[in-house]
Amino acid sequence: MDANTKAKRRAPPPGLLAALGEFLGDRLTTNAAVCLQHGTDESSLVPQPPDAVAFASSTEEVARIVACCASFDTPVIAFGAGSSIEGHLLAVQGGVCLDLSRMNQVLAIDADDLTATVQAGVTRNGLNAALAHSGFFFSVDPGADATLGGMAATAASGTNTVRYGTMRDNLVALTVVTAGGEVIRTARRARKTSAGYCLTQLFAGSEGTLGIITEVTVRLHPQPEAVAAAVAHFPDVASAVQVVIAARQMGVPLARAELLDALTIRALNAHSHTTLPEAPTLFLEFCGSRNQVMEQGQVLQDIALEHGGGDFQWATRPEERTRLWTPRHHAYFAALQLRPGSRSLTTDACVPISRLAQCLDETLADIRASGLMAPVFGHVGDGHFHCLLLLDPASREEAAAAEGVSQRLARRAAGHDGTCSGEHGVGLHKMGYLEEELGAGAVEVMRRIKLALDPRNILNPGKVVHVDAP
Amino acid sequence: MDANTKAKRRAPPPGLLAALGEFLGDRLTTNAAVCLQHGTDESSLVPQPPDAVAFASSTEEVARIVACCASFDTPVIAFGAGSSIEGHLLAVQGGVCLDLSRMNQVLAIDADDLTATVQAGVTRNGLNAALAHSGFFFSVDPGADATLGGMAATAASGTNTVRYGTMRDNLVALTVVTAGGEVIRTARRARKTSAGYCLTQLFAGSEGTLGIITEVTVRLHPQPEAVAAAVAHFPDVASAVQVVIAARQMGVPLARAELLDALTIRALNAHSHTTLPEAPTLFLEFCGSRNQVMEQGQVLQDIALEHGGGDFQWATRPEERTRLWTPRHHAYFAALQLRPGSRSLTTDACVPISRLAQCLDETLADIRASGLMAPVFGHVGDGHFHCLLLLDPASREEAAAAEGVSQRLARRAAGHDGTCSGEHGVGLHKMGYLEEELGAGAVEVMRRIKLALDPRNILNPGKVVHVDAP
C-alpha cells in the first residue's frame, strides 16, 4: 500500500444512490455495519468500508449496477465470500460494493463433458453439495468456503493443485460484465480453443479490476475409486522436499503434498493433544484405482525411507485416512492458538521446487532473527508455502517486523525465480512487489490493459496496478 | 478474409532496410524466393510474401528489429517453422518477416522442477532430442515439427492433449518483445502464480499480434513406465464417442484417443495395404505403471465391447504398439492420396464431447451434400476433429464449396457451444467467425487490447481482430 492508493476517497455523487435504489429497492443499503463488513477481509489490514452495498441477483442486474456507477464515475468493488486476504475488497476510494453472494444458482452440470456452470456466488462447498452422488467433484480447495467468482477473480488454488491444477487450470469460460456495463462471455464450453485472445485467463486473477465475473464454467473430475493417505516426519525440510521431488519425477500422481514445519506440529500437538514428533512432516495423499494407490503408497514409502523419513504411517480406509489427516486440517487454527489473541500476516511465496528447501531455510532464519513467532506450512508439491506471522494487534513494532519479513520474502522468492503470490493475489498489499518480480515493462503492459478496459478506473480502483484516476 | 485485411499493402519506407542491414548484415534479405517461402504457409490460401526477411539471433536483436520497424511504421511478422495453416504468416500489408528459426538454443533443463526454457526457434522434436535419456519429455505434439515459439503463439495442441494438456496448459512463462521494442518476461518460473494479470496466457495464442515471443519456459513430464495401445472399430461414430466419454468419466487416464472415420480408414488401407474394416475406428493409448496400463486396457476393452466395439486389439510391447498405431500416423498423407494432386482445406472445430457425435454426423451429412471428398479424424477425447476437404487447386467451384462447408461447420460448432478453432488459431481465415462465436462485445475487448499493446498496428497486422490502421 502506498500513498497513491490512499490518495483519495471519492464521495458518492448525489443521485447515484437514488438511481441504484430505483431498481434494487432494499437490496441497496448504506447501513454502517453492513458497509463495514463489506470493507473487511481476512487480512490484518485496516478495514475500509464502501459507501453502499448492492446485492445483485442476476448478470443483467450487475450490468445495470456497473453502468449506473460508470455514469456517476463511482468505484464498484465485487464481493463474494469476503475471504480474500490481501486487501482486495477494501474500498480505498469509497464507492459501491457489489455483493454477488445471492447469485448462488448452479446453472448446469454437464456430466458427459465433466463441466459445471454456476453463478459467481456459488461456493465451492455449495457446488460439491450439488455434485453429491454424481460421481464427480470440483477440485479447487482454498481454505475458506470461497465463492467460485472470487476464486476465479483471485486465481485461487489449494491443497490438491499438485494433482488437479489451480483455479486457472480448471476454468473453461467466464461471463463478465465490463466497465461499460456490457455482458460478455469469454469462451464457449469446448475443452480447448485457439479462437482469439484468451479473455478467460485475462479476467481470471484480475481481482475485479478489469471486469466483474458473474458466471463461471469449470471442469469437474471423477471421484477416484480409492484414496490413500500417508504421514511421515523428516530430519530436515530439505529431506522432505526431496521426497516430493522424487515422487513427481517418477510420475507418482500425488493428490496432495503438504509440508508442516516443527513449530506447526508443536501447535497441533497443543491444540489436538496429539504426540507427533516435532519435526518437518509431510502429509501426503494419492488416488486412483485400489491397485494404483497400494502401488503408489509402496513407492512413496520406499522414497521416504531413503530420505530419512521416520514413523511412516499410511491408510486407505476412510476413517483411518481422516484420523491421519485431521491434524493438517486444523493447522491454521492451531497455529493461531500458539499465541492467543494474535492476528496473522500470512505470506504466500511460491518458488520452483528445486529452490524450495533453500528458500524455506532462509525464511525460517529470517523469522528467527525477527523475533516473531511464525508457523510455516504449505503446498510443497507446487513449491508453495505460507508463513503465519503472529502479531499482537496493538503492537506497531510487531506489524513493522512482520512487514519486513514479508517484504524480504517477496524479494527472496523473486531471487529464487518465484513469485510473491502463489494463490492469494496482489490486492493492495502486494502491489509494491510486482515491479521487482516482473519488471517495469511487464507492469506497464498490465497498466495499459487496465486503462484499455477500464478507462475511467472505476473497477476496484487502487488494486493490482497503479493507474492515474481519470 | 475480407476487404479490410486486403486493404493496403504498405510499401517499405526508404531507409528501413538500410537501418536493419546495418546490424543484420547478410541476415537481412529481399531475395524473392526467400520472401515467397516466408509468405507461404501450409494452408490452401494464396501466398503473400513480405518485403524482406530478417533472421534474428537473440532476444535483444528481435527487440532492435521491432524498434526499428516501429520507427518506420512497418509491419513485423514473426515466423517459426512456417507450419501454421490459417494464413497467420501471410504478409497482407507487406513488411518484414522476422524469422526466429535460428534462435534454436535449449537454454535450461531443470529436472527437479520439470521445466525447460528454450529460445523460440527450438522445435518440439529438437527439445525432445535434448531430453533424450533424461527420463522426461515435452508432451505437446501438433502434426508438424513446429517451433515452441510458434506453438505458444497459436496455442497449439495435438494428440496427447487429453492426458497432458494443450500448449497453454504447459506454459510456465514467456519472454516477449513488445510493439515498442521492449523485452518483458511474463512470469517467473514458479509452478503457479497469482501475481497480477496473466500475461503468459494473453501473449500465448495472440499469433504475433500483441508481441513477439522469443523464449518459452514449458513443463516437462516423466516418461511413463509403460504404455499400452488399443484399436477397435465401431458400428457408428456415436458408439465410439460414448466409449471415450465413459472412459473419461471413470477416470481412465487416456493418453491419446483418436477417432478416424470410415473414409479415412479406406484411405489408410489403400495407402498402407492394410485390411482394416472400413468403419469408425478408435486408436487409443494409455500410460502409467505396468500394472496400471494392464488394468486400464482391461477396463477399456470392457467399455468398448459394451458399445459394439469389434476386432479389439491391444498391445503393450513397443514393436506391437508401433504396428498398431502406424496407420494413425499416416492418416494425413494417406487422406491426401485419396485424391492425388489435391490440396486440403482443413477444418478445426472443437465442441463439448457430449455434442461431438451429433456435430460429426451433421458435418458428415453436409460434406456428402457438398459433393466433396473429405476424410474426417480427430482428437475425440477433447471433442475435437478435422475434416480434410480435398480440393482440385484449379477449381473455383470446389474452393467455394469447401469454404461453405467450413463456414457452416464454424456456425454449427458455435451452436453446439464449441469453437471454430481447437488448435490451429484464427489467422486470416477465421477472423470472420469470431464475432458469431464469442459475440461483438468480446471481440471489442480483444480489439481494445490490441490497440493498447500495439497502437500503431505493426505486429502482424490484419490478423485475429480487425483494427483500423493508424
JSON list of N, CA, C and O in Angstrom, two decimals, chain A residues 233-264:
[
{"chain": "A", "resi": 233, "resn": "HIS", "atom": "N", "xyz": [7.61, -38.04, 9.21]},
{"chain": "A", "resi": 233, "resn": "HIS", "atom": "CA", "xyz": [8.42, -36.88, 9.60]},
{"chain": "A", "resi": 233, "resn": "HIS", "atom": "C", "xyz": [9.86, -37.07, 9.14]},
{"chain": "A", "resi": 233, "resn": "HIS", "atom": "O", "xyz": [10.29, -38.19, 8.84]},
{"chain": "A", "resi": 234, "resn": "PHE", "atom": "N", "xyz": [10.58, -35.95, 9.07]},
{"chain": "A", "resi": 234, "resn": "PHE", "atom": "CA", "xyz": [11.89, -35.95, 8.44]},
{"chain": "A", "resi": 234, "resn": "PHE", "atom": "C", "xyz": [12.90, -35.19, 9.30]},
{"chain": "A", "resi": 234, "resn": "PHE", "atom": "O", "xyz": [12.51, -34.31, 10.07]},
{"chain": "A", "resi": 235, "resn": "PRO", "atom": "N", "xyz": [14.19, -35.51, 9.11]},
{"chain": "A", "resi": 235, "resn": "PRO", "atom": "CA", "xyz": [15.20, -34.82, 9.91]},
{"chain": "A", "resi": 235, "resn": "PRO", "atom": "C", "xyz": [15.29, -33.33, 9.59]},
{"chain": "A", "resi": 235, "resn": "PRO", "atom": "O", "xyz": [15.68, -32.54, 10.44]},
{"chain": "A", "resi": 236, "resn": "ASP", "atom": "N", "xyz": [14.96, -32.96, 8.35]},
{"chain": "A", "resi": 236, "resn": "ASP", "atom": "CA", "xyz": [15.03, -31.54, 7.98]},
{"chain": "A", "resi": 236, "resn": "ASP", "atom": "C", "xyz": [14.09, -31.29, 6.80]},
{"chain": "A", "resi": 236, "resn": "ASP", "atom": "O", "xyz": [13.60, -32.23, 6.17]},
{"chain": "A", "resi": 237, "resn": "VAL", "atom": "N", "xyz": [13.88, -30.00, 6.54]},
{"chain": "A", "resi": 237, "resn": "VAL", "atom": "CA", "xyz": [12.98, -29.59, 5.45]},
{"chain": "A", "resi": 237, "resn": "VAL", "atom": "C", "xyz": [13.46, -30.12, 4.11]},
{"chain": "A", "resi": 237, "resn": "VAL", "atom": "O", "xyz": [12.67, -30.59, 3.29]},
{"chain": "A", "resi": 238, "resn": "ALA", "atom": "N", "xyz": [14.78, -30.06, 3.90]},
{"chain": "A", "resi": 238, "resn": "ALA", "atom": "CA", "xyz": [15.32, -30.46, 2.59]},
{"chain": "A", "resi": 238, "resn": "ALA", "atom": "C", "xyz": [14.99, -31.92, 2.27]},
{"chain": "A", "resi": 238, "resn": "ALA", "atom": "O", "xyz": [14.65, -32.26, 1.13]},
{"chain": "A", "resi": 239, "resn": "SER", "atom": "N", "xyz": [15.07, -32.79, 3.27]},
{"chain": "A", "resi": 239, "resn": "SER", "atom": "CA", "xyz": [14.77, -34.21, 3.02]},
{"chain": "A", "resi": 239, "resn": "SER", "atom": "C", "xyz": [13.32, -34.40, 2.62]},
{"chain": "A", "resi": 239, "resn": "SER", "atom": "O", "xyz": [13.00, -35.18, 1.72]},
{"chain": "A", "resi": 240, "resn": "ALA", "atom": "N", "xyz": [12.43, -33.69, 3.32]},
{"chain": "A", "resi": 240, "resn": "ALA", "atom": "CA", "xyz": [11.01, -33.80, 2.99]},
{"chain": "A", "resi": 240, "resn": "ALA", "atom": "C", "xyz": [10.75, -33.32, 1.56]},
{"chain": "A", "resi": 240, "resn": "ALA", "atom": "O", "xyz": [10.02, -33.96, 0.79]},
{"chain": "A", "resi": 241, "resn": "VAL", "atom": "N", "xyz": [11.38, -32.20, 1.20]},
{"chain": "A", "resi": 241, "resn": "VAL", "atom": "CA", "xyz": [11.19, -31.67, -0.16]},
{"chain": "A", "resi": 241, "resn": "VAL", "atom": "C", "xyz": [11.72, -32.66, -1.19]},
{"chain": "A", "resi": 241, "resn": "VAL", "atom": "O", "xyz": [11.10, -32.88, -2.24]},
{"chain": "A", "resi": 242, "resn": "GLN", "atom": "N", "xyz": [12.86, -33.29, -0.90]},
{"chain": "A", "resi": 242, "resn": "GLN", "atom": "CA", "xyz": [13.44, -34.24, -1.85]},
{"chain": "A", "resi": 242, "resn": "GLN", "atom": "C", "xyz": [12.49, -35.41, -2.13]},
{"chain": "A", "resi": 242, "resn": "GLN", "atom": "O", "xyz": [12.45, -35.94, -3.24]},
{"chain": "A", "resi": 243, "resn": "VAL", "atom": "N", "xyz": [11.75, -35.83, -1.13]},
{"chain": "A", "resi": 243, "resn": "VAL", "atom": "CA", "xyz": [10.79, -36.92, -1.33]},
{"chain": "A", "resi": 243, "resn": "VAL", "atom": "C", "xyz": [9.74, -36.52, -2.37]},
{"chain": "A", "resi": 243, "resn": "VAL", "atom": "O", "xyz": [9.41, -37.30, -3.27]},
{"chain": "A", "resi": 244, "resn": "VAL", "atom": "N", "xyz": [9.27, -35.30, -2.25]},
{"chain": "A", "resi": 244, "resn": "VAL", "atom": "CA", "xyz": [8.23, -34.84, -3.18]},
{"chain": "A", "resi": 244, "resn": "VAL", "atom": "C", "xyz": [8.80, -34.67, -4.58]},
{"chain": "A", "resi": 244, "resn": "VAL", "atom": "O", "xyz": [8.18, -35.05, -5.58]},
{"chain": "A", "resi": 245, "resn": "ILE", "atom": "N", "xyz": [10.01, -34.15, -4.67]},
{"chain": "A", "resi": 245, "resn": "ILE", "atom": "CA", "xyz": [10.65, -34.01, -5.99]},
{"chain": "A", "resi": 245, "resn": "ILE", "atom": "C", "xyz": [10.79, -35.39, -6.64]},
{"chain": "A", "resi": 245, "resn": "ILE", "atom": "O", "xyz": [10.44, -35.58, -7.81]},
{"chain": "A", "resi": 246, "resn": "ALA", "atom": "N", "xyz": [11.28, -36.36, -5.88]},
{"chain": "A", "resi": 246, "resn": "ALA", "atom": "CA", "xyz": [11.48, -37.70, -6.44]},
{"chain": "A", "resi": 246, "resn": "ALA", "atom": "C", "xyz": [10.16, -38.33, -6.87]},
{"chain": "A", "resi": 246, "resn": "ALA", "atom": "O", "xyz": [10.06, -38.94, -7.94]},
{"chain": "A", "resi": 247, "resn": "ALA", "atom": "N", "xyz": [9.13, -38.13, -6.06]},
{"chain": "A", "resi": 247, "resn": "ALA", "atom": "CA", "xyz": [7.82, -38.70, -6.41]},
{"chain": "A", "resi": 247, "resn": "ALA", "atom": "C", "xyz": [7.30, -38.10, -7.71]},
{"chain": "A", "resi": 247, "resn": "ALA", "atom": "O", "xyz": [6.79, -38.81, -8.58]},
{"chain": "A", "resi": 248, "resn": "ARG", "atom": "N", "xyz": [7.45, -36.78, -7.87]},
{"chain": "A", "resi": 248, "resn": "ARG", "atom": "CA", "xyz": [6.97, -36.13, -9.10]},
{"chain": "A", "resi": 248, "resn": "ARG", "atom": "C", "xyz": [7.77, -36.61, -10.30]},
{"chain": "A", "resi": 248, "resn": "ARG", "atom": "O", "xyz": [7.22, -36.85, -11.38]},
{"chain": "A", "resi": 249, "resn": "GLN", "atom": "N", "xyz": [9.08, -36.74, -10.11]},
{"chain": "A", "resi": 249, "resn": "GLN", "atom": "CA", "xyz": [9.91, -37.17, -11.25]},
{"chain": "A", "resi": 249, "resn": "GLN", "atom": "C", "xyz": [9.58, -38.60, -11.67]},
{"chain": "A", "resi": 249, "resn": "GLN", "atom": "O", "xyz": [9.73, -38.97, -12.82]},
{"chain": "A", "resi": 250, "resn": "MET", "atom": "N", "xyz": [9.13, -39.41, -10.70]},
{"chain": "A", "resi": 250, "resn": "MET", "atom": "CA", "xyz": [8.77, -40.79, -11.03]},
{"chain": "A", "resi": 250, "resn": "MET", "atom": "C", "xyz": [7.33, -40.88, -11.54]},
{"chain": "A", "resi": 250, "resn": "MET", "atom": "O", "xyz": [6.85, -41.97, -11.84]},
{"chain": "A", "resi": 251, "resn": "GLY", "atom": "N", "xyz": [6.65, -39.75, -11.58]},
{"chain": "A", "resi": 251, "resn": "GLY", "atom": "CA", "xyz": [5.29, -39.76, -12.11]},
{"chain": "A", "resi": 251, "resn": "GLY", "atom": "C", "xyz": [4.27, -40.32, -11.13]},
{"chain": "A", "resi": 251, "resn": "GLY", "atom": "O", "xyz": [3.17, -40.67, -11.53]},
{"chain": "A", "resi": 252, "resn": "VAL", "atom": "N", "xyz": [4.62, -40.41, -9.84]},
{"chain": "A", "resi": 252, "resn": "VAL", "atom": "CA", "xyz": [3.62, -40.81, -8.85]},
{"chain": "A", "resi": 252, "resn": "VAL", "atom": "C", "xyz": [2.60, -39.67, -8.74]},
{"chain": "A", "resi": 252, "resn": "VAL", "atom": "O", "xyz": [2.97, -38.56, -8.41]},
{"chain": "A", "resi": 253, "resn": "PRO", "atom": "N", "xyz": [1.34, -39.94, -9.08]},
{"chain": "A", "resi": 253, "resn": "PRO", "atom": "CA", "xyz": [0.36, -38.84, -9.10]},
{"chain": "A", "resi": 253, "resn": "PRO", "atom": "C", "xyz": [-0.09, -38.45, -7.70]},
{"chain": "A", "resi": 253, "resn": "PRO", "atom": "O", "xyz": [-1.13, -38.88, -7.21]},
{"chain": "A", "resi": 254, "resn": "LEU", "atom": "N", "xyz": [0.69, -37.61, -7.04]},
{"chain": "A", "resi": 254, "resn": "LEU", "atom": "CA", "xyz": [0.33, -37.10, -5.73]},
{"chain": "A", "resi": 254, "resn": "LEU", "atom": "C", "xyz": [-0.95, -36.28, -5.83]},
{"chain": "A", "resi": 254, "resn": "LEU", "atom": "O", "xyz": [-1.06, -35.41, -6.69]},
{"chain": "A", "resi": 255, "resn": "ALA", "atom": "N", "xyz": [-1.91, -36.57, -4.97]},
{"chain": "A", "resi": 255, "resn": "ALA", "atom": "CA", "xyz": [-3.12, -35.76, -4.94]},
{"chain": "A", "resi": 255, "resn": "ALA", "atom": "C", "xyz": [-2.94, -34.57, -4.01]},
{"chain": "A", "resi": 255, "resn": "ALA", "atom": "O", "xyz": [-3.49, -33.49, -4.23]},
{"chain": "A", "resi": 256, "resn": "ARG", "atom": "N", "xyz": [-2.20, -34.76, -2.95]},
{"chain": "A", "resi": 256, "resn": "ARG", "atom": "CA", "xyz": [-1.87, -33.67, -2.03]},
{"chain": "A", "resi": 256, "resn": "ARG", "atom": "C", "xyz": [-0.47, -33.93, -1.50]},
{"chain": "A", "resi": 256, "resn": "ARG", "atom": "O", "xyz": [-0.06, -35.09, -1.30]},
{"chain": "A", "resi": 257, "resn": "ALA", "atom": "N", "xyz": [0.29, -32.86, -1.23]},
{"chain": "A", "resi": 257, "resn": "ALA", "atom": "CA", "xyz": [1.62, -32.99, -0.64]},
{"chain": "A", "resi": 257, "resn": "ALA", "atom": "C", "xyz": [1.86, -31.76, 0.21]},
{"chain": "A", "resi": 257, "resn": "ALA", "atom": "O", "xyz": [2.24, -30.72, -0.30]},
{"chain": "A", "resi": 258, "resn": "GLU", "atom": "N", "xyz": [1.60, -31.87, 1.50]},
{"chain": "A", "resi": 258, "resn": "GLU", "atom": "CA", "xyz": [1.67, -30.74, 2.42]},
{"chain": "A", "resi": 258, "resn": "GLU", "atom": "C", "xyz": [2.83, -30.91, 3.38]},
{"chain": "A", "resi": 258, "resn": "GLU", "atom": "O", "xyz": [3.01, -31.99, 3.94]},
{"chain": "A", "resi": 259, "resn": "LEU", "atom": "N", "xyz": [3.57, -29.83, 3.54]},
{"chain": "A", "resi": 259, "resn": "LEU", "atom": "CA", "xyz": [4.71, -29.85, 4.47]},
{"chain": "A", "resi": 259, "resn": "LEU", "atom": "C", "xyz": [4.39, -28.93, 5.65]},
{"chain": "A", "resi": 259, "resn": "LEU", "atom": "O", "xyz": [4.01, -27.78, 5.44]},
{"chain": "A", "resi": 260, "resn": "LEU", "atom": "N", "xyz": [4.52, -29.44, 6.86]},
{"chain": "A", "resi": 260, "resn": "LEU", "atom": "CA", "xyz": [4.33, -28.64, 8.07]},
{"chain": "A", "resi": 260, "resn": "LEU", "atom": "C", "xyz": [5.66, -28.56, 8.79]},
{"chain": "A", "resi": 260, "resn": "LEU", "atom": "O", "xyz": [6.34, -29.58, 8.95]},
{"chain": "A", "resi": 261, "resn": "ASP", "atom": "N", "xyz": [6.03, -27.37, 9.25]},
{"chain": "A", "resi": 261, "resn": "ASP", "atom": "CA", "xyz": [7.31, -27.28, 9.96]},
{"chain": "A", "resi": 261, "resn": "ASP", "atom": "C", "xyz": [7.15, -27.69, 11.42]},
{"chain": "A", "resi": 261, "resn": "ASP", "atom": "O", "xyz": [6.02, -27.95, 11.91]},
{"chain": "A", "resi": 262, "resn": "ALA", "atom": "N", "xyz": [8.27, -27.77, 12.13]},
{"chain": "A", "resi": 262, "resn": "ALA", "atom": "CA", "xyz": [8.26, -28.30, 13.51]},
{"chain": "A", "resi": 262, "resn": "ALA", "atom": "C", "xyz": [7.36, -27.45, 14.41]},
{"chain": "A", "resi": 262, "resn": "ALA", "atom": "O", "xyz": [6.65, -28.00, 15.28]},
{"chain": "A", "resi": 263, "resn": "LEU", "atom": "N", "xyz": [7.36, -26.13, 14.20]},
{"chain": "A", "resi": 263, "resn": "LEU", "atom": "CA", "xyz": [6.55, -25.26, 15.06]},
{"chain": "A", "resi": 263, "resn": "LEU", "atom": "C", "xyz": [5.05, -25.52, 14.84]},
{"chain": "A", "resi": 263, "resn": "LEU", "atom": "O", "xyz": [4.26, -25.52, 15.79]},
{"chain": "A", "resi": 264, "resn": "THR", "atom": "N", "xyz": [4.68, -25.75, 13.59]},
{"chain": "A", "resi": 264, "resn": "THR", "atom": "CA", "xyz": [3.28, -26.06, 13.31]},
{"chain": "A", "resi": 264, "resn": "THR", "atom": "C", "xyz": [2.88, -27.37, 13.99]},
{"chain": "A", "resi": 264, "resn": "THR", "atom": "O", "xyz": [1.78, -27.50, 14.54]}
]
